[in-house]
Short mmCIF file of C-alpha atoms and ligand atoms in Angstrom, two decimals:
data_model
loop_
_atom_site.label_atom_id
_atom_site.label_comp_id
_atom_site.label_asym_id
_atom_site.label_seq_id
_atom_site.Cartn_x
_atom_site.Cartn_y
_atom_site.Cartn_z
CA VAL A 166 27.57 89.21 23.81
CA ALA A 167 24.34 90.57 25.27
CA ALA A 168 21.44 90.88 22.89
CA VAL A 169 20.87 94.51 21.95
CA SER A 170 17.24 95.43 21.74
CA LEU A 171 15.76 98.14 19.57
CA GLU A 172 15.77 101.28 21.74
CA VAL A 173 12.33 102.69 21.04
CA ASP A 174 10.29 101.68 24.10
CA GLY A 175 7.90 104.49 24.99
CA ASP A 176 8.89 106.51 21.93
CA VAL A 177 6.18 107.97 19.73
CA VAL A 178 6.76 107.23 16.07
CA ILE A 179 4.67 108.27 13.06
CA VAL A 180 4.85 105.92 10.08
CA THR A 181 3.22 107.22 6.89
CA GLY A 182 1.97 104.69 4.37
CA ALA A 183 1.83 102.06 7.12
CA ALA A 184 -1.22 100.07 6.01
CA GLY A 185 0.80 97.54 4.04
CA GLY A 186 4.14 96.69 2.47
CA LEU A 187 7.18 98.23 4.11
CA GLY A 188 5.32 100.69 6.34
CA SER A 189 3.35 98.03 8.18
CA ALA A 190 6.53 95.98 8.70
CA TYR A 191 8.15 99.08 10.29
CA ALA A 192 5.10 99.81 12.45
CA ARG A 193 4.87 96.26 13.74
CA LEU A 194 8.58 95.95 14.52
CA LEU A 195 8.57 99.25 16.41
CA ALA A 196 5.41 98.35 18.34
CA ARG A 197 6.87 94.98 19.33
CA HIS A 198 9.73 96.90 20.92
CA GLY A 199 7.44 99.17 22.88
CA ALA A 200 7.08 102.18 20.59
CA ARG A 201 3.74 103.95 20.39
CA VAL A 202 2.94 104.13 16.70
CA VAL A 203 0.74 106.33 14.54
CA VAL A 204 -0.28 104.18 11.58
CA ASN A 205 -1.03 106.69 8.82
CA ASP A 206 -2.42 105.57 5.48
CA THR A 207 -5.10 106.72 3.06
CA GLY A 208 -5.58 103.14 1.89
CA GLY A 209 -5.44 103.99 -1.81
CA VAL A 210 -4.30 101.78 -4.66
CA VAL A 211 -0.73 102.00 -5.98
CA ASP A 212 -1.44 104.97 -8.26
CA GLY A 213 -2.95 106.82 -5.30
CA ARG A 214 -6.55 106.65 -6.44
CA ASP A 215 -9.48 105.43 -4.32
CA GLY A 216 -9.06 105.00 -0.62
CA ASP A 217 -9.96 102.40 1.97
CA GLN A 218 -10.53 104.34 5.18
CA GLU A 219 -10.18 101.14 7.22
CA ALA A 220 -6.73 100.11 5.93
CA ALA A 221 -4.78 101.98 8.60
CA ALA A 222 -7.24 100.90 11.29
CA ARG A 223 -6.68 97.23 10.45
CA VAL A 224 -2.92 97.49 10.99
CA ALA A 225 -3.36 99.50 14.20
CA ALA A 226 -5.85 96.90 15.46
CA ALA A 227 -3.44 94.06 14.65
CA ILE A 228 -0.71 95.83 16.62
CA VAL A 229 -3.02 96.34 19.60
CA ALA A 230 -4.11 92.69 19.38
CA GLU A 231 -0.44 91.70 19.67
CA GLY A 232 -0.16 93.80 22.84
CA GLY A 233 1.30 96.93 21.27
CA GLU A 234 0.18 100.55 21.24
CA ALA A 235 -0.99 102.16 18.02
CA ILE A 236 -3.50 104.63 16.68
CA ALA A 237 -4.77 104.74 13.12
CA ASP A 238 -4.94 107.82 10.95
CA ALA A 239 -6.44 107.69 7.45
CA ARG A 240 -5.62 111.27 6.46
CA ASP A 241 -3.63 112.24 3.39
CA SER A 242 -0.34 113.06 5.13
CA SER A 243 1.13 114.62 1.98
CA THR A 244 -0.92 117.82 2.32
CA VAL A 245 0.00 120.67 4.64
CA ASP A 246 -3.18 120.28 6.68
CA GLY A 247 -3.02 116.49 6.65
CA ALA A 248 0.59 116.42 7.83
CA ARG A 249 -0.17 118.88 10.64
CA ALA A 250 -3.19 116.85 11.68
CA VAL A 251 -1.22 113.58 11.81
CA VAL A 252 1.45 115.19 14.00
CA GLY A 253 -1.35 116.78 16.04
CA ALA A 254 -2.94 113.37 16.58
CA ALA A 255 0.34 111.97 17.94
CA VAL A 256 0.79 114.93 20.27
CA GLU A 257 -2.80 114.73 21.43
CA ALA A 258 -2.56 111.01 22.14
CA TRP A 259 0.89 110.86 23.68
CA GLY A 260 2.25 114.40 24.06
CA ARG A 261 5.31 114.06 21.86
CA VAL A 262 6.83 112.85 18.59
CA ASP A 263 10.20 111.08 18.73
CA GLY A 264 10.38 109.75 15.21
CA VAL A 265 8.84 110.10 11.78
CA ILE A 266 9.25 107.51 9.05
CA ALA A 267 8.15 109.14 5.79
CA ASN A 268 7.31 106.11 3.71
CA ALA A 269 4.02 106.89 1.93
CA GLY A 270 3.87 107.35 -1.80
CA ILE A 271 2.39 106.36 -5.11
CA LEU A 272 3.52 105.38 -8.59
CA ARG A 273 2.49 106.75 -11.99
CA ASP A 274 5.12 105.16 -14.23
CA ARG A 275 5.28 106.53 -17.78
CA THR A 276 8.11 107.14 -20.20
CA PHE A 277 8.97 110.84 -20.28
CA LEU A 278 7.32 111.31 -23.67
CA LYS A 279 4.01 110.05 -22.30
CA LEU A 280 4.23 111.63 -18.86
CA THR A 281 1.39 114.06 -18.19
CA ASP A 282 1.75 117.06 -15.93
CA GLU A 283 -0.89 115.53 -13.67
CA ASP A 284 1.20 112.38 -13.19
CA LEU A 285 4.32 114.46 -12.62
CA LEU A 286 2.65 116.59 -9.96
CA ALA A 287 0.85 113.70 -8.25
CA VAL A 288 4.10 111.80 -7.72
CA LEU A 289 6.12 114.85 -6.64
CA GLU A 290 3.30 115.76 -4.26
CA SER A 291 3.00 112.37 -2.61
CA HIS A 292 6.70 111.55 -2.17
CA LEU A 293 8.67 114.80 -2.11
CA LEU A 294 6.15 117.30 -0.76
CA GLY A 295 4.62 114.62 1.45
CA THR A 296 7.98 113.92 3.08
CA ALA A 297 8.79 117.63 3.44
CA ARG A 298 5.39 118.40 4.95
CA ILE A 299 5.28 115.64 7.55
CA PHE A 300 8.86 116.50 8.58
CA HIS A 301 8.01 120.20 8.61
CA ALA A 302 5.06 119.54 10.92
CA ALA A 303 7.12 117.34 13.27
CA PHE A 304 10.37 119.33 13.32
CA PRO A 305 9.30 122.06 15.80
CA VAL A 306 7.77 119.43 18.10
CA MET A 307 11.09 117.55 18.11
CA ARG A 308 13.14 120.71 18.58
CA GLU A 309 11.05 121.50 21.67
CA ARG A 310 12.34 118.35 23.40
CA GLY A 311 15.77 118.40 21.81
CA TYR A 312 15.37 114.98 20.25
CA GLY A 313 14.16 113.60 16.94
CA ARG A 314 14.64 110.84 14.38
CA LEU A 315 13.65 111.49 10.77
CA VAL A 316 13.79 108.63 8.30
CA ALA A 317 12.88 109.26 4.67
CA THR A 318 12.45 106.88 1.76
CA THR A 319 14.32 107.20 -1.49
CA SER A 320 14.78 104.57 -4.19
CA ALA A 321 17.43 103.09 -6.44
CA SER A 322 15.30 104.56 -9.25
CA GLY A 323 16.10 108.05 -8.02
CA LEU A 324 19.66 107.41 -6.89
CA PHE A 325 20.77 105.57 -10.00
CA GLY A 326 18.00 106.08 -12.56
CA ASN A 327 15.32 103.76 -13.89
CA PHE A 328 13.59 103.69 -17.26
CA GLY A 329 10.02 104.99 -17.14
CA GLN A 330 10.20 106.65 -13.73
CA ALA A 331 11.20 110.28 -14.37
CA ASN A 332 8.56 111.66 -11.99
CA TYR A 333 9.30 109.14 -9.24
CA ALA A 334 13.10 109.44 -9.60
CA ALA A 335 12.91 113.24 -9.41
CA ALA A 336 10.82 113.03 -6.25
CA LYS A 337 13.07 110.40 -4.66
CA MET A 338 16.27 112.35 -5.32
CA GLY A 339 14.60 115.49 -3.99
CA ILE A 340 14.01 113.59 -0.76
CA VAL A 341 17.76 112.98 -0.51
CA GLY A 342 18.49 116.72 -0.77
CA LEU A 343 15.80 117.52 1.77
CA SER A 344 17.15 114.99 4.25
CA ARG A 345 20.76 116.11 3.90
CA VAL A 346 19.73 119.66 4.79
CA LEU A 347 17.64 118.47 7.74
CA ALA A 348 20.65 116.48 8.97
CA LEU A 349 22.63 119.74 9.05
CA GLU A 350 19.85 121.90 10.50
CA GLY A 351 18.77 119.24 12.98
CA GLU A 352 22.18 118.63 14.50
CA ARG A 353 21.98 121.29 17.21
CA PHE A 354 18.57 119.95 18.30
CA ARG A 355 19.75 116.32 18.38
CA ILE A 356 17.54 115.57 15.38
CA THR A 357 18.97 113.05 12.92
CA ALA A 358 17.82 112.62 9.31
CA ASN A 359 18.66 109.55 7.27
CA VAL A 360 17.36 108.00 4.06
CA VAL A 361 16.72 104.42 3.01
CA ALA A 362 16.44 103.00 -0.49
CA PRO A 363 14.55 99.75 0.16
CA VAL A 364 14.11 96.71 -1.99
CA ALA A 365 11.20 94.53 -0.98
CA ARG A 366 8.42 92.47 -2.36
CA THR A 367 5.27 94.57 -1.91
CA ARG A 368 2.25 95.36 -4.05
CA MET A 369 4.30 98.25 -5.49
CA THR A 370 6.99 95.95 -6.82
CA GLU A 371 4.82 92.95 -7.66
CA GLY A 372 6.32 91.16 -10.64
CA LEU A 373 9.12 93.74 -10.99
CA LEU A 374 11.83 92.28 -8.79
CA GLY A 375 12.87 89.43 -11.07
CA ARG A 376 15.09 86.97 -9.24
CA LEU A 377 14.54 88.81 -5.93
CA ASP A 378 10.77 88.35 -6.10
CA GLY A 379 10.85 85.19 -4.05
CA HIS A 380 12.79 86.38 -1.06
CA ALA A 381 13.03 90.13 -0.54
CA ALA A 382 10.63 90.59 2.37
CA PRO A 383 9.74 93.95 3.99
CA GLU A 384 10.85 92.41 7.29
CA GLN A 385 14.43 92.41 5.93
CA VAL A 386 14.29 96.20 5.58
CA ALA A 387 12.66 96.95 8.94
CA PRO A 388 15.69 96.33 11.24
CA LEU A 389 17.77 99.09 9.60
CA VAL A 390 14.83 101.50 9.61
CA GLY A 391 14.17 100.58 13.24
CA TYR A 392 17.78 101.39 14.12
CA LEU A 393 17.63 104.75 12.29
CA VAL A 394 14.50 105.78 14.21
CA SER A 395 15.82 104.54 17.57
CA ARG A 396 17.70 106.26 20.37
CA ALA A 397 20.77 104.19 19.43
CA CYS A 398 21.02 105.80 16.00
CA ALA A 399 24.51 107.30 15.74
CA VAL A 400 24.43 108.44 12.12
CA THR A 401 22.88 111.35 10.25
CA GLY A 402 22.73 112.52 6.65
CA ARG A 403 23.29 108.97 5.45
CA ILE A 404 21.73 107.02 2.61
CA TYR A 405 21.38 103.25 2.82
CA SER A 406 20.41 100.69 0.24
CA VAL A 407 18.66 97.87 2.07
CA GLY A 408 16.89 94.70 1.06
CA ALA A 409 17.00 90.93 0.60
CA GLY A 410 19.35 90.61 3.56
CA ARG A 411 21.93 93.22 2.55
CA VAL A 412 22.57 96.74 3.83
CA ALA A 413 24.98 99.06 2.02
CA ARG A 414 25.81 102.73 2.27
CA VAL A 415 25.12 104.84 -0.80
CA ASP A 416 26.75 108.23 -1.03
CA ILE A 417 27.26 111.15 -3.36
CA GLY A 418 30.87 111.33 -4.36
CA VAL A 419 32.97 113.88 -6.14
CA THR A 420 36.03 112.92 -8.12
CA LYS A 421 39.38 114.47 -7.37
CA GLY A 422 38.99 116.61 -10.46
CA LEU A 423 41.59 118.61 -12.33
CA VAL A 424 42.66 122.18 -11.77
CA SER A 425 43.66 124.53 -14.55
CA GLU A 426 44.86 128.12 -14.34
CA ALA A 427 43.77 128.77 -17.91
CA MET A 428 40.67 126.71 -18.54
CA ASP A 429 39.16 127.05 -21.98
CA VAL A 430 36.92 124.83 -24.09
CA ASP A 431 39.90 123.06 -25.70
CA TRP A 432 41.19 122.21 -22.24
CA VAL A 433 37.78 120.73 -21.29
CA VAL A 434 37.64 118.63 -24.47
CA GLY A 435 41.13 117.34 -23.83
CA ASN A 436 40.62 116.54 -20.16
CA ILE A 437 37.04 115.38 -19.72
CA GLU A 438 38.10 111.75 -19.23
CA ALA A 439 40.59 112.71 -16.54
CA VAL A 440 37.92 114.80 -14.83
CA ASP A 441 35.64 111.74 -14.79
CA ALA A 442 38.31 109.39 -13.43
CA GLU A 443 37.14 107.76 -10.23
CA GLU A 444 40.45 107.48 -8.36
CA GLY A 445 40.53 109.52 -5.18
CA TYR A 446 36.84 110.44 -5.04
CA VAL A 447 35.46 111.67 -1.72
CA PHE A 448 32.01 112.04 -0.14
CA PRO A 449 31.39 115.60 1.08
CA THR A 450 28.90 115.92 3.94
CA SER A 451 27.69 119.41 3.00
CA ALA A 452 28.02 122.02 0.26
CA ALA A 453 30.54 123.86 2.41
CA ASP A 454 32.52 120.65 2.76
CA GLU A 455 32.69 120.33 -1.01
CA ALA A 456 33.68 123.98 -1.43
CA GLU A 457 36.84 123.21 0.58
CA LEU A 458 38.02 121.13 -2.37
CA LEU A 459 38.13 124.12 -4.72
CA PRO A 460 41.52 125.71 -5.25
N1 NAD B 635 9.13 97.96 -2.38
C1 NAD B 635 10.28 98.36 -2.89
O1 NAD B 635 11.11 97.55 -3.37
C2 NAD B 635 10.62 99.81 -2.89
C3 NAD B 635 11.76 100.22 -3.59
C4 NAD B 635 12.14 101.55 -3.55
C5 NAD B 635 11.38 102.44 -2.81
N2 NAD B 635 10.23 102.03 -2.18
C6 NAD B 635 9.48 103.02 -1.42
O2 NAD B 635 9.09 102.48 -0.18
C7 NAD B 635 7.88 103.12 0.26
C8 NAD B 635 6.85 102.06 0.62
O3 NAD B 635 6.47 101.35 -0.54
P1 NAD B 635 5.88 99.86 -0.56
O4 NAD B 635 6.71 99.09 -1.49
O5 NAD B 635 5.67 99.39 0.83
O6 NAD B 635 4.49 100.10 -1.33
P2 NAD B 635 2.98 100.25 -0.79
O7 NAD B 635 2.17 100.73 -1.93
O8 NAD B 635 2.56 99.00 -0.12
O9 NAD B 635 3.10 101.38 0.34
C9 NAD B 635 2.84 102.74 0.15
C10 NAD B 635 1.71 103.12 1.10
O10 NAD B 635 1.56 104.55 1.12
C11 NAD B 635 0.19 104.84 1.21
N3 NAD B 635 -0.01 106.23 0.78
C12 NAD B 635 0.16 106.73 -0.47
N4 NAD B 635 -0.08 108.05 -0.47
C13 NAD B 635 -0.41 108.39 0.81
C14 NAD B 635 -0.73 109.61 1.42
N5 NAD B 635 -0.77 110.75 0.73
N6 NAD B 635 -0.98 109.62 2.76
C15 NAD B 635 -0.93 108.47 3.47
N7 NAD B 635 -0.64 107.28 2.92
C16 NAD B 635 -0.38 107.23 1.60
C17 NAD B 635 -0.47 103.80 0.32
O11 NAD B 635 -1.85 103.66 0.60
C18 NAD B 635 0.36 102.56 0.66
O12 NAD B 635 -0.23 101.82 1.71
C19 NAD B 635 7.46 104.04 -0.89
O13 NAD B 635 7.94 105.35 -0.61
C20 NAD B 635 8.19 103.47 -2.07
O14 NAD B 635 8.39 104.43 -3.09
C21 NAD B 635 9.84 100.74 -2.20
#
């Protein structure tokens, strides 16, 4: 069997939050396979405060030192102007944008009772609005050439729930909805949109991974993300859980349900367990797809 290489040579890919952790692993893998990479990162600490203007430049310089092509961008890509400017920098440098990996984001973990509005907004802004804005800036550029690869970042915390992360989970599940719509709207322009829920040892998860702490490296997430941003990517609207050497598909299922001609509250009380039963669940690919299941 011939070795299959990552099909990204010459492609222009923007990676947000690429100064460390997962983002830098993505940027380096892509650059090693000939992609031209925009390394975007504000260089802040995990909660988003402060900012090391040189953080993105260091990763870009390391890529160039290894023989790759990269430019650094230290702008806040979660703002409307910042996102436009990052896309503008890619277009100015290389005339196109083939892929965007929306990976940047911050944490402000608090139980819901202690969550302030500031921490709610900051997290929604960085993950959900940040992803929407960088995609929004890149989408018309991709449509122009009839090609694009969008990869967004969700989390098991959003998909399945996690104590103390209401703001983060809300943002991460919002990203799933956003990406599913972009998969539908992007189809006619050959733009794909997929989502990854990574698990990796980074500064964000330091001391939180328990038994996985020793071995879940960002480099074990990068191959799937590389595939999703490559020309070979044959899927769209998908969600993958990836880390520690495992890749699995996550999906949003609907149970077979029950139909009643005369549904009243007593009927609901008597049938809620049957409604919940998992046998025969399916995974609709759009709202219209789900509507087909209604009687
Ligand atoms: N590590 C994991 O196990 C894990 C699990 C689930 C989800 N994630 C997600 O993966 C992504 C990467 O996280 P990581 O673990 O590599 O952590 P990380 O803190 O190393 O990476 C996040 C990067 O985003 C940058 N950033 C934050 N706000 C920015 C902004 N507005 N503009 C530009 N850059 C900005 C930060 O400076 C940082 O370098 C995040 O979206 C995170 O929520 C990670």
